[in-house]
Structure formats: C-alpha cells, structure tokens
Amino acid sequence: MVSVIASIVWLLNKLISIYMLAIVIYALMSWFPNAYGTAFGRFLGRIVEPFERLFNFASVGMISFAPVVALVVLSLVQGGITYLGNLIIGYGYGY
C-alpha cells in the first residue's frame, strides 16, 4: 500500500513538473515573433491557456503575470501533494 501511494505521489509530482515546464516554454514563446502560430505553439496554447486564464487578474498594463502566478500555485499544489503523501506514508509505518 505504501509503495502504491509513493508511486501516485511521484507520478503526480512529475506531471505537475511537466506542466510547469510547458507554462515556462509557452511564456518564453512570447519573445519570438509568430511562435504562437506554429503547430507546437497552438498545442501548448490549448494546454496552458485554460489554466492561465484563471489568473488574468494578475496583469499590469500590457504585462501579464499570469504565468508566474500559475507557477506559484502549481508549486504550492505540488508541495501539498508531497506533504500529504508523506503524511499518509508516515501513518502507514506507524510513526
């Protein structure tokens, strides 16, 4: 049971890390002209934009801090998952 929980926590952490990398890449694509128009840019847009839209309030003028807020939120979620996993695994060993 403990190994199953550890595997689930590991998998969730890896998926969140990959999603965070996708957000960073998508944000960096704004530096290159017409990068969002490529197939890769459209693919990342379909994945990243729905989550980033939750944080559209974080903008100053034309500068959006939505990717930064999204990364902070995902980092907090990742830490919470790790904490809960460690808590459950700790109870599994009787500590």
PDB file of C-alpha atoms in Angstrom:
ATOM      1  CA  MET A   1       0.000   0.000   0.000  1.00  0.00           C
ATOM      2  CA  VAL A   2       2.797   2.394   0.856  1.00  0.00           C
ATOM      3  CA  SER A   3       4.534   1.816  -2.458  1.00  0.00           C
ATOM      4  CA  VAL A   4       1.297   2.494  -4.341  1.00  0.00           C
ATOM      5  CA  ILE A   5       0.848   5.826  -2.551  1.00  0.00           C
ATOM      6  CA  ALA A   6       4.502   6.702  -3.114  1.00  0.00           C
ATOM      7  CA  SER A   7       4.123   5.875  -6.809  1.00  0.00           C
ATOM      8  CA  ILE A   8       0.993   8.016  -7.123  1.00  0.00           C
ATOM      9  CA  VAL A   9       2.688  10.953  -5.374  1.00  0.00           C
ATOM     10  CA  TRP A  10       5.748  10.568  -7.616  1.00  0.00           C
ATOM     11  CA  LEU A  11       3.595  10.431 -10.766  1.00  0.00           C
ATOM     12  CA  LEU A  12       1.532  13.486  -9.762  1.00  0.00           C
ATOM     13  CA  ASN A  13       4.690  15.441  -8.968  1.00  0.00           C
ATOM     14  CA  LYS A  14       6.213  14.548 -12.350  1.00  0.00           C
ATOM     15  CA  LEU A  15       3.039  15.518 -14.217  1.00  0.00           C
ATOM     16  CA  ILE A  16       2.885  18.851 -12.406  1.00  0.00           C
ATOM     17  CA  SER A  17       6.579  19.451 -13.171  1.00  0.00           C
ATOM     18  CA  ILE A  18       5.997  18.748 -16.864  1.00  0.00           C
ATOM     19  CA  TYR A  19       3.011  21.115 -16.875  1.00  0.00           C
ATOM     20  CA  MET A  20       5.096  23.796 -15.182  1.00  0.00           C
ATOM     21  CA  LEU A  21       7.744  23.360 -17.876  1.00  0.00           C
ATOM     22  CA  ALA A  22       5.037  23.750 -20.533  1.00  0.00           C
ATOM     23  CA  ILE A  23       3.953  27.034 -18.914  1.00  0.00           C
ATOM     24  CA  VAL A  24       7.536  28.323 -18.911  1.00  0.00           C
ATOM     25  CA  ILE A  25       8.075  27.359 -22.548  1.00  0.00           C
ATOM     26  CA  TYR A  26       4.762  28.946 -23.545  1.00  0.00           C
ATOM     27  CA  ALA A  27       5.689  32.160 -21.742  1.00  0.00           C
ATOM     28  CA  LEU A  28       9.118  32.257 -23.400  1.00  0.00           C
ATOM     29  CA  MET A  29       7.497  31.806 -26.810  1.00  0.00           C
ATOM     30  CA  SER A  30       6.135  35.337 -26.478  1.00  0.00           C
ATOM     31  CA  TRP A  31       9.667  36.610 -27.123  1.00  0.00           C
ATOM     32  CA  PHE A  32       9.715  35.137 -30.625  1.00  0.00           C
ATOM     33  CA  PRO A  33       7.554  36.549 -33.398  1.00  0.00           C
ATOM     34  CA  ASN A  34       4.856  34.227 -34.717  1.00  0.00           C
ATOM     35  CA  ALA A  35       5.859  31.420 -32.323  1.00  0.00           C
ATOM     36  CA  TYR A  36       2.267  31.005 -31.166  1.00  0.00           C
ATOM     37  CA  GLY A  37       1.214  30.398 -34.767  1.00  0.00           C
ATOM     38  CA  THR A  38       3.278  27.227 -35.120  1.00  0.00           C
ATOM     39  CA  ALA A  39       1.795  23.784 -34.515  1.00  0.00           C
ATOM     40  CA  PHE A  40       3.777  23.476 -31.283  1.00  0.00           C
ATOM     41  CA  GLY A  41       2.620  26.913 -30.148  1.00  0.00           C
ATOM     42  CA  ARG A  42      -1.024  26.073 -30.826  1.00  0.00           C
ATOM     43  CA  PHE A  43      -0.611  22.749 -28.988  1.00  0.00           C
ATOM     44  CA  LEU A  44       0.878  24.451 -25.927  1.00  0.00           C
ATOM     45  CA  GLY A  45      -1.795  27.133 -26.114  1.00  0.00           C
ATOM     46  CA  ARG A  46      -4.556  24.540 -25.905  1.00  0.00           C
ATOM     47  CA  ILE A  47      -2.883  23.022 -22.860  1.00  0.00           C
ATOM     48  CA  VAL A  48      -1.668  26.120 -20.987  1.00  0.00           C
ATOM     49  CA  GLU A  49      -4.157  28.909 -21.735  1.00  0.00           C
ATOM     50  CA  PRO A  50      -7.202  27.457 -19.917  1.00  0.00           C
ATOM     51  CA  PHE A  51      -5.246  27.311 -16.644  1.00  0.00           C
ATOM     52  CA  GLU A  52      -3.586  30.690 -17.165  1.00  0.00           C
ATOM     53  CA  ARG A  53      -6.961  32.340 -17.800  1.00  0.00           C
ATOM     54  CA  LEU A  54      -7.767  31.728 -14.139  1.00  0.00           C
ATOM     55  CA  PHE A  55      -5.056  34.246 -13.281  1.00  0.00           C
ATOM     56  CA  ASN A  56      -5.773  37.021 -15.812  1.00  0.00           C
ATOM     57  CA  PHE A  57      -6.306  39.404 -12.905  1.00  0.00           C
ATOM     58  CA  ALA A  58      -2.522  39.455 -12.410  1.00  0.00           C
ATOM     59  CA  SER A  59      -1.576  41.995 -15.045  1.00  0.00           C
ATOM     60  CA  VAL A  60      -0.154  45.486 -15.009  1.00  0.00           C
ATOM     61  CA  GLY A  61      -0.848  47.335 -18.212  1.00  0.00           C
ATOM     62  CA  MET A  62       0.184  45.066 -21.034  1.00  0.00           C
ATOM     63  CA  ILE A  63       2.385  42.870 -18.852  1.00  0.00           C
ATOM     64  CA  SER A  64       0.705  39.724 -17.601  1.00  0.00           C
ATOM     65  CA  PHE A  65       1.972  37.948 -14.538  1.00  0.00           C
ATOM     66  CA  ALA A  66      -0.465  35.061 -15.047  1.00  0.00           C
ATOM     67  CA  PRO A  67       2.326  32.553 -15.847  1.00  0.00           C
ATOM     68  CA  VAL A  68       4.179  33.497 -12.658  1.00  0.00           C
ATOM     69  CA  VAL A  69       1.045  33.178 -10.530  1.00  0.00           C
ATOM     70  CA  ALA A  70       0.192  29.881 -12.227  1.00  0.00           C
ATOM     71  CA  LEU A  71       3.679  28.533 -11.457  1.00  0.00           C
ATOM     72  CA  VAL A  72       3.407  29.610  -7.817  1.00  0.00           C
ATOM     73  CA  VAL A  73       0.003  27.935  -7.472  1.00  0.00           C
ATOM     74  CA  LEU A  74       1.256  24.727  -9.073  1.00  0.00           C
ATOM     75  CA  SER A  75       4.305  24.772  -6.834  1.00  0.00           C
ATOM     76  CA  LEU A  76       2.063  25.057  -3.776  1.00  0.00           C
ATOM     77  CA  VAL A  77      -0.129  22.220  -5.035  1.00  0.00           C
ATOM     78  CA  GLN A  78       2.957  20.086  -5.649  1.00  0.00           C
ATOM     79  CA  GLY A  79       4.196  20.765  -2.125  1.00  0.00           C
ATOM     80  CA  GLY A  80       0.779  19.896  -0.719  1.00  0.00           C
ATOM     81  CA  ILE A  81       0.679  16.611  -2.594  1.00  0.00           C
ATOM     82  CA  THR A  82       4.145  15.734  -1.350  1.00  0.00           C
ATOM     83  CA  TYR A  83       3.216  16.652   2.223  1.00  0.00           C
ATOM     84  CA  LEU A  84       0.006  14.606   2.147  1.00  0.00           C
ATOM     85  CA  GLY A  85       1.826  11.667   0.609  1.00  0.00           C
ATOM     86  CA  ASN A  86       4.489  11.777   3.288  1.00  0.00           C
ATOM     87  CA  LEU A  87       1.817  12.118   5.964  1.00  0.00           C
ATOM     88  CA  ILE A  88      -0.092   9.074   4.689  1.00  0.00           C
ATOM     89  CA  ILE A  89       3.090   7.050   4.250  1.00  0.00           C
ATOM     90  CA  GLY A  90       4.189   8.028   7.757  1.00  0.00           C
ATOM     91  CA  TYR A  91       0.924   6.740   9.193  1.00  0.00           C
ATOM     92  CA  GLY A  92       1.364   3.569   7.135  1.00  0.00           C
ATOM     93  CA  TYR A  93       4.575   2.823   9.004  1.00  0.00           C
ATOM     94  CA  GLY A  94       3.028   3.623  12.401  1.00  0.00           C
ATOM     95  CA  TYR A  95       5.100   6.721  13.217  1.00  0.00           C
TER      96      TYR A  95
END
